[in-house]
Amino acid sequence: MTMKHPPLKPFDEALAELLARATPLPGRDSVATWDADGRVLAADAVSPLHVPPQDNSAMDGYALRCADVPAAGTVLRVAQRIAAGSSGQPLQPGTAARIFTGAPVPPGANAVVMQEDCDALPESGAGASASADVSTLGRVRIHTVPKPGQAIRRAGEDIARGTVVLGAGTRLTPAALGLAASIGMDRLQVAQRPRVALFSTGDELVMPGELPPERMPPGAIYNSNRFFLRALLQRLGCHVTDLGIVPDQREATVAALRTASAQHDVILTSGGVSVGEEDHVKPAVQALGRLDLWQIAIKPGKPFAYGQIDAVIQGGAAGGDTGQRSPTHFIGLPGNPVSSLVTFMLLVRPFLLRLQGVADVLPRFIGAAAHFDWRKADQRREFLRVRRNAQGGLELFANQGSGVLTSTVWADGIVDVPPGQPIARGDTVRYLPFAELMA
């Protein structure tokens, strides 16, 4: 009798199930703003001040009262000089203040005229001198009629006191760090980094450096997955423990999973999750916990698995936990390198971000023109490796095999192809750049 396998899980359902299980990790860290790039805020960053803190000049020029310049060509006495970092005196009627970018606008002034629209005049009034030293006090001729508020940056126009400038769940970028610094924050409360145990399964795997190519036995391959998965995990802010290569033996796989579950939030494996006789990951996970998700309707990447491993640890484990703790998440990726890379980017990446409290984790596809034909419509949802050309269209890598890792270096993104849908040249397709997925 032929056994019927359950239908493959659609991609969107699989992703929704994964994210539903990605409860943000408890606890938080306090880190220096210097060192917070890529971390995720665990608490709102609230501004204790206005930015800018007071009205200031948007350019080098002259601060004045609009009422004192009724017509172009008006001459005013320069009564003071205000540089950034200093403050001026109240502006007297009929005078101007030489002012520089960022300097506070003196009380009484309601406009700044840039120096290009002014001529500095010597105190003697001997006439205009475009080459005169504009930093000296004297007189200035204004060649334009100013408007109230001209070239003045108002206090709080960027940030008002009490405003949440960065919300909890924000993944910090260099610009966000600058914004935090602009409100005086030298430390930030951030989510804990996920502790991820990584290992590969397969008797055929060899680490680069162990054997030169000419001594590789038949059937052996270098372990490429271990390198890109570790790099991707680190880019996502994870603490990574590399447990190496586990042989294709059920007892060894169970032992590796049990050891990893004691001190990690997530176990990520590569290989061994298919249906072959040497694929031991699935029964090993079921022996230690449960498997909630196995095989999804995508290409490449069908043999993807998610489950949880029960973990009971004793005092002294990493993080200070004692006794019963939450189960450890298990994620099993396919062994083929392209399948492993694609499923990590589309499924594991949002899962790990959600563990850190990020709310917006879904990939953002954009519309682009296909400069290729794809007639091999599959019943699974496909993700094709492509790259933009000089015309802004998408070119297709010729060999879309799941073991062709060169395609992932040649490409700069993937195209999302719905089940059973061919693509004709000129069609608008859903394109997802690698730049977002590998950030």
Coordinates of N, CA and C in Angstrom, one line a residue, residues 9-178:
K9 N 3.0 22.5 2.9 CA 2.5 23.7 3.5 C 2.8 24.9 2.6
P10 N 1.8 25.7 2.2 CA 2.1 26.9 1.5 C 3.0 27.8 2.2
F11 N 3.8 28.6 1.4 CA 4.8 29.4 2.0 C 4.3 30.4 3.0
D12 N 3.2 31.1 2.7 CA 2.7 32.2 3.5 C 2.2 31.6 4.9
E13 N 1.6 30.4 4.8 CA 1.1 29.8 6.0 C 2.3 29.3 6.9
A14 N 3.3 28.8 6.2 CA 4.5 28.4 7.0 C 5.2 29.6 7.7
L15 N 5.3 30.7 7.0 CA 5.9 31.9 7.6 C 5.1 32.4 8.7
A16 N 3.7 32.4 8.6 CA 2.9 32.9 9.6 C 3.0 32.0 10.9
E17 N 3.1 30.7 10.7 CA 3.2 29.7 11.8 C 4.5 29.9 12.5
L18 N 5.6 30.2 11.7 CA 6.9 30.4 12.3 C 6.9 31.7 13.2
L19 N 6.3 32.7 12.7 CA 6.3 34.0 13.4 C 5.4 33.9 14.6
A20 N 4.4 33.1 14.5 CA 3.5 33.0 15.7 C 4.2 32.3 16.9
R21 N 5.3 31.6 16.6 CA 6.0 30.9 17.6 C 7.2 31.7 18.1
A22 N 7.5 32.8 17.4 CA 8.7 33.6 17.7 C 8.4 34.6 18.8
T23 N 8.2 34.2 20.0 CA 7.9 35.1 21.1 C 9.2 35.8 21.4
P24 N 9.2 37.1 21.5 CA 10.5 37.9 21.8 C 11.1 37.3 23.0
L25 N 12.5 37.2 23.0 CA 13.2 36.7 24.1 C 13.1 37.7 25.3
P26 N 13.1 37.1 26.5 CA 13.0 38.0 27.7 C 14.3 38.6 28.0
G27 N 14.3 39.7 28.8 CA 15.5 40.4 29.2 C 16.0 41.4 28.2
R28 N 16.9 42.2 28.6 CA 17.5 43.2 27.7 C 18.9 43.5 28.1
D29 N 19.6 44.2 27.2 CA 21.0 44.6 27.5 C 21.1 46.1 27.4
S30 N 22.0 46.7 28.2 CA 22.3 48.1 28.1 C 23.6 48.2 27.4
V31 N 23.7 48.8 26.3 CA 24.9 48.9 25.5 C 25.2 50.4 25.2
A32 N 26.5 50.7 25.0 CA 26.9 52.0 24.5 C 26.3 52.3 23.1
T33 N 25.9 53.5 22.9 CA 25.4 53.8 21.6 C 26.4 53.6 20.5
W34 N 27.7 53.7 20.9 CA 28.8 53.4 19.9 C 28.7 52.0 19.4
D35 N 28.2 51.1 20.2 CA 28.3 49.7 19.9 C 26.9 49.1 19.6
A36 N 25.9 49.9 19.3 CA 24.6 49.4 19.1 C 24.2 49.1 17.7
D37 N 25.0 49.3 16.7 CA 24.6 49.1 15.3 C 24.1 47.7 15.1
G38 N 22.9 47.6 14.5 CA 22.3 46.3 14.2 C 21.5 45.7 15.4
R39 N 21.7 46.3 16.6 CA 20.9 45.7 17.7 C 19.4 46.2 17.6
V40 N 18.5 45.7 18.4 CA 17.1 46.0 18.3 C 16.7 46.7 19.6
L41 N 16.1 47.9 19.5 CA 15.7 48.6 20.7 C 14.7 47.8 21.5
A42 N 14.9 47.8 22.9 CA 14.0 47.1 23.7 C 13.1 48.1 24.5
A43 N 13.4 49.4 24.4 CA 12.6 50.4 25.0 C 12.6 51.7 24.1
D44 N 11.5 52.4 24.1 CA 11.5 53.7 23.4 C 12.6 54.6 23.7
A45 N 13.1 55.3 22.7 CA 14.1 56.4 23.0 C 13.3 57.7 22.9
V46 N 13.2 58.4 24.0 CA 12.4 59.6 24.2 C 13.3 60.8 24.3
S47 N 13.0 61.8 23.5 CA 13.9 63.0 23.6 C 13.7 63.8 24.8
P48 N 14.7 64.1 25.6 CA 14.6 65.0 26.7 C 14.7 66.5 26.4
L49 N 14.9 66.8 25.1 CA 15.1 68.2 24.7 C 14.5 68.4 23.3
H50 N 14.4 69.7 22.9 CA 14.1 70.1 21.6 C 15.4 69.9 20.7
V51 N 15.2 69.5 19.4 CA 16.3 69.5 18.4 C 15.7 70.2 17.2
P52 N 16.4 71.4 16.8 CA 17.4 72.1 17.6 C 16.9 72.6 18.9
P53 N 17.8 72.9 19.8 CA 17.4 73.4 21.1 C 16.9 74.8 21.2
Q54 N 17.3 75.6 20.2 CA 16.8 77.0 20.1 C 16.7 77.3 18.6
D55 N 16.0 78.4 18.3 CA 16.1 78.9 16.9 C 17.5 79.2 16.5
N56 N 17.9 78.8 15.3 CA 19.3 79.0 14.9 C 19.3 79.2 13.4
S57 N 20.4 79.7 12.9 CA 20.6 80.1 11.5 C 20.8 78.9 10.6
A58 N 20.1 78.9 9.5 CA 20.3 77.8 8.6 C 21.5 78.0 7.6
M59 N 22.1 79.2 7.7 CA 23.2 79.5 6.8 C 24.0 80.7 7.3
D60 N 25.2 80.9 6.7 CA 26.0 82.1 7.0 C 25.3 83.3 6.4
G61 N 25.2 84.4 7.2 CA 24.6 85.6 6.7 C 24.4 86.6 7.8
Y62 N 23.3 87.3 7.8 CA 23.0 88.4 8.7 C 21.6 88.2 9.3
A63 N 21.5 88.2 10.6 CA 20.2 88.2 11.3 C 19.7 89.6 11.5
L64 N 18.4 89.8 11.2 CA 17.9 91.2 11.3 C 16.4 91.2 11.5
R65 N 15.8 92.4 11.6 CA 14.4 92.5 11.7 C 13.9 92.8 10.3
C66 N 12.8 92.1 9.9 CA 12.3 92.4 8.5 C 11.8 93.8 8.4
A67 N 11.3 94.4 9.5 CA 10.8 95.8 9.5 C 11.9 96.8 9.2
D68 N 13.1 96.4 9.5 CA 14.2 97.3 9.2 C 14.7 97.3 7.8
V69 N 14.2 96.4 6.9 CA 14.6 96.3 5.5 C 13.4 96.4 4.6
P70 N 12.8 97.6 4.5 CA 11.6 97.8 3.7 C 11.9 97.7 2.2
A71 N 13.1 97.8 1.8 CA 13.5 97.8 0.3 C 14.9 97.3 0.1
A72 N 15.1 96.7 -1.1 CA 16.4 96.2 -1.4 C 17.4 97.4 -1.4
G73 N 18.6 97.1 -0.9 CA 19.6 98.2 -0.8 C 19.7 98.9 0.5
T74 N 18.9 98.5 1.5 CA 18.9 99.1 2.8 C 20.3 98.7 3.5
V75 N 20.8 99.7 4.2 CA 22.1 99.6 4.9 C 21.8 99.6 6.4
L76 N 22.4 98.5 7.1 CA 22.2 98.4 8.5 C 23.6 98.4 9.2
R77 N 23.7 98.8 10.4 CA 24.9 98.7 11.2 C 25.0 97.3 11.7
V78 N 26.2 96.7 11.6 CA 26.4 95.4 12.2 C 26.9 95.6 13.6
A79 N 26.0 95.2 14.6 CA 26.2 95.4 16.0 C 26.9 94.3 16.7
Q80 N 26.8 93.1 16.2 CA 27.4 91.9 16.9 C 27.7 90.8 15.9
R81 N 28.5 89.9 16.4 CA 28.9 88.7 15.6 C 28.6 87.5 16.5
I82 N 27.9 86.5 15.9 CA 27.5 85.3 16.6 C 27.9 84.1 15.8
A83 N 28.8 83.3 16.4 CA 29.3 82.1 15.8 C 28.5 80.9 16.5
A84 N 28.6 79.7 15.8 CA 28.0 78.5 16.4 C 28.7 78.2 17.7
G85 N 27.9 77.9 18.7 CA 28.4 77.6 20.0 C 28.4 78.8 21.0
S86 N 28.0 80.0 20.5 CA 27.9 81.2 21.3 C 26.5 81.7 21.2
S87 N 26.2 82.7 22.0 CA 24.9 83.3 21.9 C 25.1 84.8 21.8
G88 N 24.1 85.5 21.2 CA 24.2 86.9 21.0 C 23.3 87.7 22.0
Q89 N 23.3 89.0 21.9 CA 22.5 89.9 22.7 C 21.2 90.2 21.9
P90 N 20.2 90.7 22.7 CA 19.0 91.1 21.9 C 19.3 92.1 20.8
L91 N 18.7 91.9 19.7 CA 19.0 92.7 18.5 C 18.3 94.1 18.6
Q92 N 19.0 95.2 18.5 CA 18.5 96.5 18.6 C 17.9 96.9 17.3
P93 N 16.8 97.7 17.3 CA 16.2 98.1 16.0 C 17.3 98.9 15.1
G94 N 17.2 98.6 13.8 CA 18.2 99.3 12.9 C 19.5 98.7 12.8
T95 N 19.7 97.5 13.5 CA 21.0 96.8 13.4 C 20.8 95.4 12.9
A96 N 22.0 94.9 12.5 CA 22.0 93.5 12.1 C 23.1 92.7 12.9
A97 N 23.0 91.4 12.9 CA 24.0 90.6 13.5 C 24.7 89.7 12.5
R98 N 26.0 89.7 12.4 CA 26.7 88.8 11.6 C 26.5 87.4 12.2
I99 N 26.0 86.4 11.5 CA 25.7 85.1 12.1 C 26.2 84.0 11.2
F100 N 26.5 82.9 11.8 CA 27.0 81.7 11.1 C 26.1 80.5 11.3
T101 N 26.2 79.6 10.4 CA 25.3 78.4 10.3 C 25.3 77.7 11.7
G102 N 24.1 77.5 12.2 CA 24.0 76.8 13.5 C 24.0 77.7 14.7
A103 N 24.3 79.0 14.6 CA 24.4 79.9 15.7 C 23.0 80.3 16.1
P104 N 22.7 80.5 17.4 CA 21.4 80.9 17.9 C 21.0 82.3 17.3
V105 N 19.8 82.4 16.9 CA 19.3 83.7 16.4 C 19.0 84.6 17.6
P106 N 19.5 85.8 17.6 CA 19.4 86.6 18.8 C 17.9 87.1 18.9
P107 N 17.5 87.3 20.2 CA 16.2 87.8 20.4 C 15.9 89.1 19.7
G108 N 14.8 89.2 19.1 CA 14.4 90.4 18.3 C 14.6 90.2 16.8
A109 N 15.5 89.3 16.4 CA 15.6 89.1 14.9 C 14.6 88.1 14.5
N110 N 14.1 88.3 13.3 CA 13.0 87.4 12.7 C 13.3 86.9 11.3
A111 N 14.6 87.1 10.9 CA 15.0 86.6 9.5 C 16.5 86.6 9.5
V112 N 17.0 85.7 8.6 CA 18.4 85.7 8.3 C 18.5 85.8 6.8
V113 N 19.4 86.7 6.3 CA 19.7 86.9 4.9 C 21.1 86.3 4.6
M114 N 21.1 85.4 3.6 CA 22.4 84.7 3.4 C 23.4 85.8 2.9
Q115 N 24.7 85.5 3.1 CA 25.7 86.5 2.9 C 25.9 86.8 1.4
E116 N 25.5 85.8 0.5 CA 25.5 86.1 -0.9 C 24.6 87.2 -1.4
D117 N 23.6 87.5 -0.6 CA 22.6 88.6 -0.9 C 23.0 89.9 -0.1
C118 N 24.2 89.9 0.4 CA 24.6 91.1 1.2 C 26.0 91.6 0.7
D119 N 26.3 92.8 1.0 CA 27.6 93.4 0.8 C 28.1 94.0 2.1
A120 N 29.2 93.6 2.6 CA 29.8 94.2 3.8 C 30.4 95.5 3.4
L121 N 30.1 96.5 4.2 CA 30.6 97.9 3.9 C 31.6 98.3 5.1
P122 N 32.6 99.0 4.7 CA 33.5 99.5 5.8 C 32.8 100.5 6.7
E123 N 33.2 100.6 7.9 CA 32.6 101.4 8.9 C 32.5 102.9 8.4
S124 N 33.5 103.3 7.6 CA 33.5 104.7 7.1 C 32.4 105.0 6.1
G125 N 31.8 103.9 5.6 CA 30.8 104.1 4.6 C 31.3 104.5 3.2
A126 N 32.5 104.2 2.9 CA 33.2 104.6 1.7 C 32.6 103.9 0.5
G127 N 31.6 103.0 0.6 CA 31.0 102.3 -0.5 C 31.1 100.8 -0.3
A128 N 30.3 100.1 -1.2 CA 30.3 98.7 -1.1 C 31.6 98.1 -1.4
S129 N 31.9 96.9 -0.7 CA 33.2 96.2 -1.0 C 32.9 94.8 -1.0
A130 N 32.8 94.1 -2.1 CA 32.5 92.7 -2.1 C 33.6 91.9 -1.5
S131 N 34.8 92.5 -1.6 CA 36.0 91.7 -1.1 C 36.3 92.1 0.4
A132 N 35.5 92.9 1.0 CA 35.7 93.3 2.4 C 35.6 92.1 3.3
D133 N 36.3 92.2 4.4 CA 36.3 91.1 5.4 C 34.9 91.1 6.1
V134 N 34.0 90.2 5.8 CA 32.7 90.2 6.3 C 32.6 89.8 7.8
S135 N 33.7 89.3 8.3 CA 33.7 89.0 9.7 C 33.9 90.2 10.7
T136 N 34.3 91.4 10.1 CA 34.5 92.5 11.0 C 33.2 93.3 11.1
L137 N 33.1 94.0 12.3 CA 31.9 94.8 12.5 C 32.0 96.0 11.6
G138 N 30.9 96.5 11.1 CA 30.8 97.6 10.2 C 29.4 97.8 9.8
R139 N 29.1 97.9 8.5 CA 27.8 98.0 8.0 C 27.6 97.0 6.9
V140 N 26.3 96.7 6.6 CA 26.0 95.7 5.6 C 24.8 96.3 4.7
R141 N 25.0 96.1 3.4 CA 23.9 96.4 2.5 C 23.1 95.2 2.2
I142 N 21.8 95.2 2.4 CA 20.9 94.0 2.1 C 20.3 94.2 0.7
H143 N 20.5 93.2 -0.2 CA 20.1 93.4 -1.6 C 18.8 92.7 -1.8
T144 N 18.1 92.2 -0.8 CA 16.8 91.5 -0.9 C 15.9 91.9 0.2
V145 N 14.6 91.9 0.0 CA 13.7 92.1 1.1 C 13.3 90.8 1.8
P146 N 13.7 90.6 3.0 CA 13.5 89.3 3.7 C 12.1 89.1 4.1
K147 N 11.8 87.9 4.3 CA 10.4 87.5 4.8 C 10.6 86.9 6.2
P148 N 9.6 87.1 7.1 CA 9.7 86.6 8.5 C 10.0 85.1 8.5
G149 N 10.9 84.7 9.3 CA 11.2 83.2 9.4 C 12.2 82.7 8.4
Q150 N 12.7 83.6 7.5 CA 13.6 83.2 6.4 C 14.9 82.7 7.0
A151 N 15.3 81.5 6.5 CA 16.6 80.9 6.9 C 16.8 80.7 8.4
I152 N 15.7 80.5 9.1 CA 15.8 80.2 10.5 C 15.2 78.8 10.8
R153 N 16.0 78.0 11.5 CA 15.5 76.7 11.9 C 15.0 76.8 13.3
R154 N 13.7 76.5 13.4 CA 13.0 76.7 14.7 C 13.3 75.7 15.7
A155 N 13.3 76.1 17.0 CA 13.6 75.1 18.1 C 12.5 74.0 18.0
G156 N 13.0 72.8 18.0 CA 12.1 71.6 18.0 C 11.5 71.3 16.7
E157 N 12.0 71.9 15.6 CA 11.3 71.6 14.3 C 11.7 70.2 13.8
D158 N 12.9 69.7 14.3 CA 13.2 68.3 14.0 C 12.6 67.4 15.0
I159 N 12.9 67.6 16.3 CA 12.4 66.8 17.3 C 11.9 67.7 18.5
A160 N 10.7 67.4 18.9 CA 10.1 68.2 20.1 C 10.4 67.4 21.3
R161 N 10.6 68.1 22.4 CA 10.9 67.5 23.7 C 9.7 66.5 24.0
G162 N 10.0 65.3 24.5 CA 9.0 64.3 24.8 C 8.6 63.4 23.7
T163 N 9.2 63.6 22.5 CA 8.8 62.8 21.3 C 9.6 61.5 21.4
V164 N 8.9 60.4 21.0 CA 9.6 59.1 20.8 C 10.3 59.1 19.5
V165 N 11.6 59.2 19.5 CA 12.3 59.3 18.2 C 12.6 58.0 17.6
L166 N 12.8 56.9 18.5 CA 13.0 55.6 18.0 C 12.2 54.6 18.9
G167 N 11.3 53.9 18.3 CA 10.4 53.0 19.0 C 11.0 51.7 19.3
A168 N 10.5 51.1 20.4 CA 11.0 49.7 20.8 C 10.7 48.8 19.6
G169 N 11.6 48.0 19.3 CA 11.5 47.1 18.1 C 12.2 47.6 16.9
T170 N 12.8 48.8 17.0 CA 13.5 49.3 15.9 C 14.9 48.7 15.8
R171 N 15.2 48.2 14.6 CA 16.6 47.7 14.4 C 17.5 48.8 14.1
L172 N 18.5 49.0 14.9 CA 19.3 50.3 14.8 C 20.3 50.3 13.6
T173 N 20.2 51.4 12.9 CA 21.1 51.6 11.8 C 22.1 52.7 12.1
P174 N 23.1 52.9 11.3 CA 24.0 54.1 11.6 C 23.3 55.4 11.7
A175 N 22.3 55.6 10.9 CA 21.5 56.9 11.0 C 20.7 56.9 12.3
A176 N 20.2 55.8 12.8 CA 19.5 55.7 14.0 C 20.4 56.0 15.2
L177 N 21.6 55.5 15.1 CA 22.6 55.8 16.2 C 22.9 57.3 16.3
G178 N 23.0 58.0 15.1 CA 23.2 59.4 15.1 C 22.0 60.1 15.7

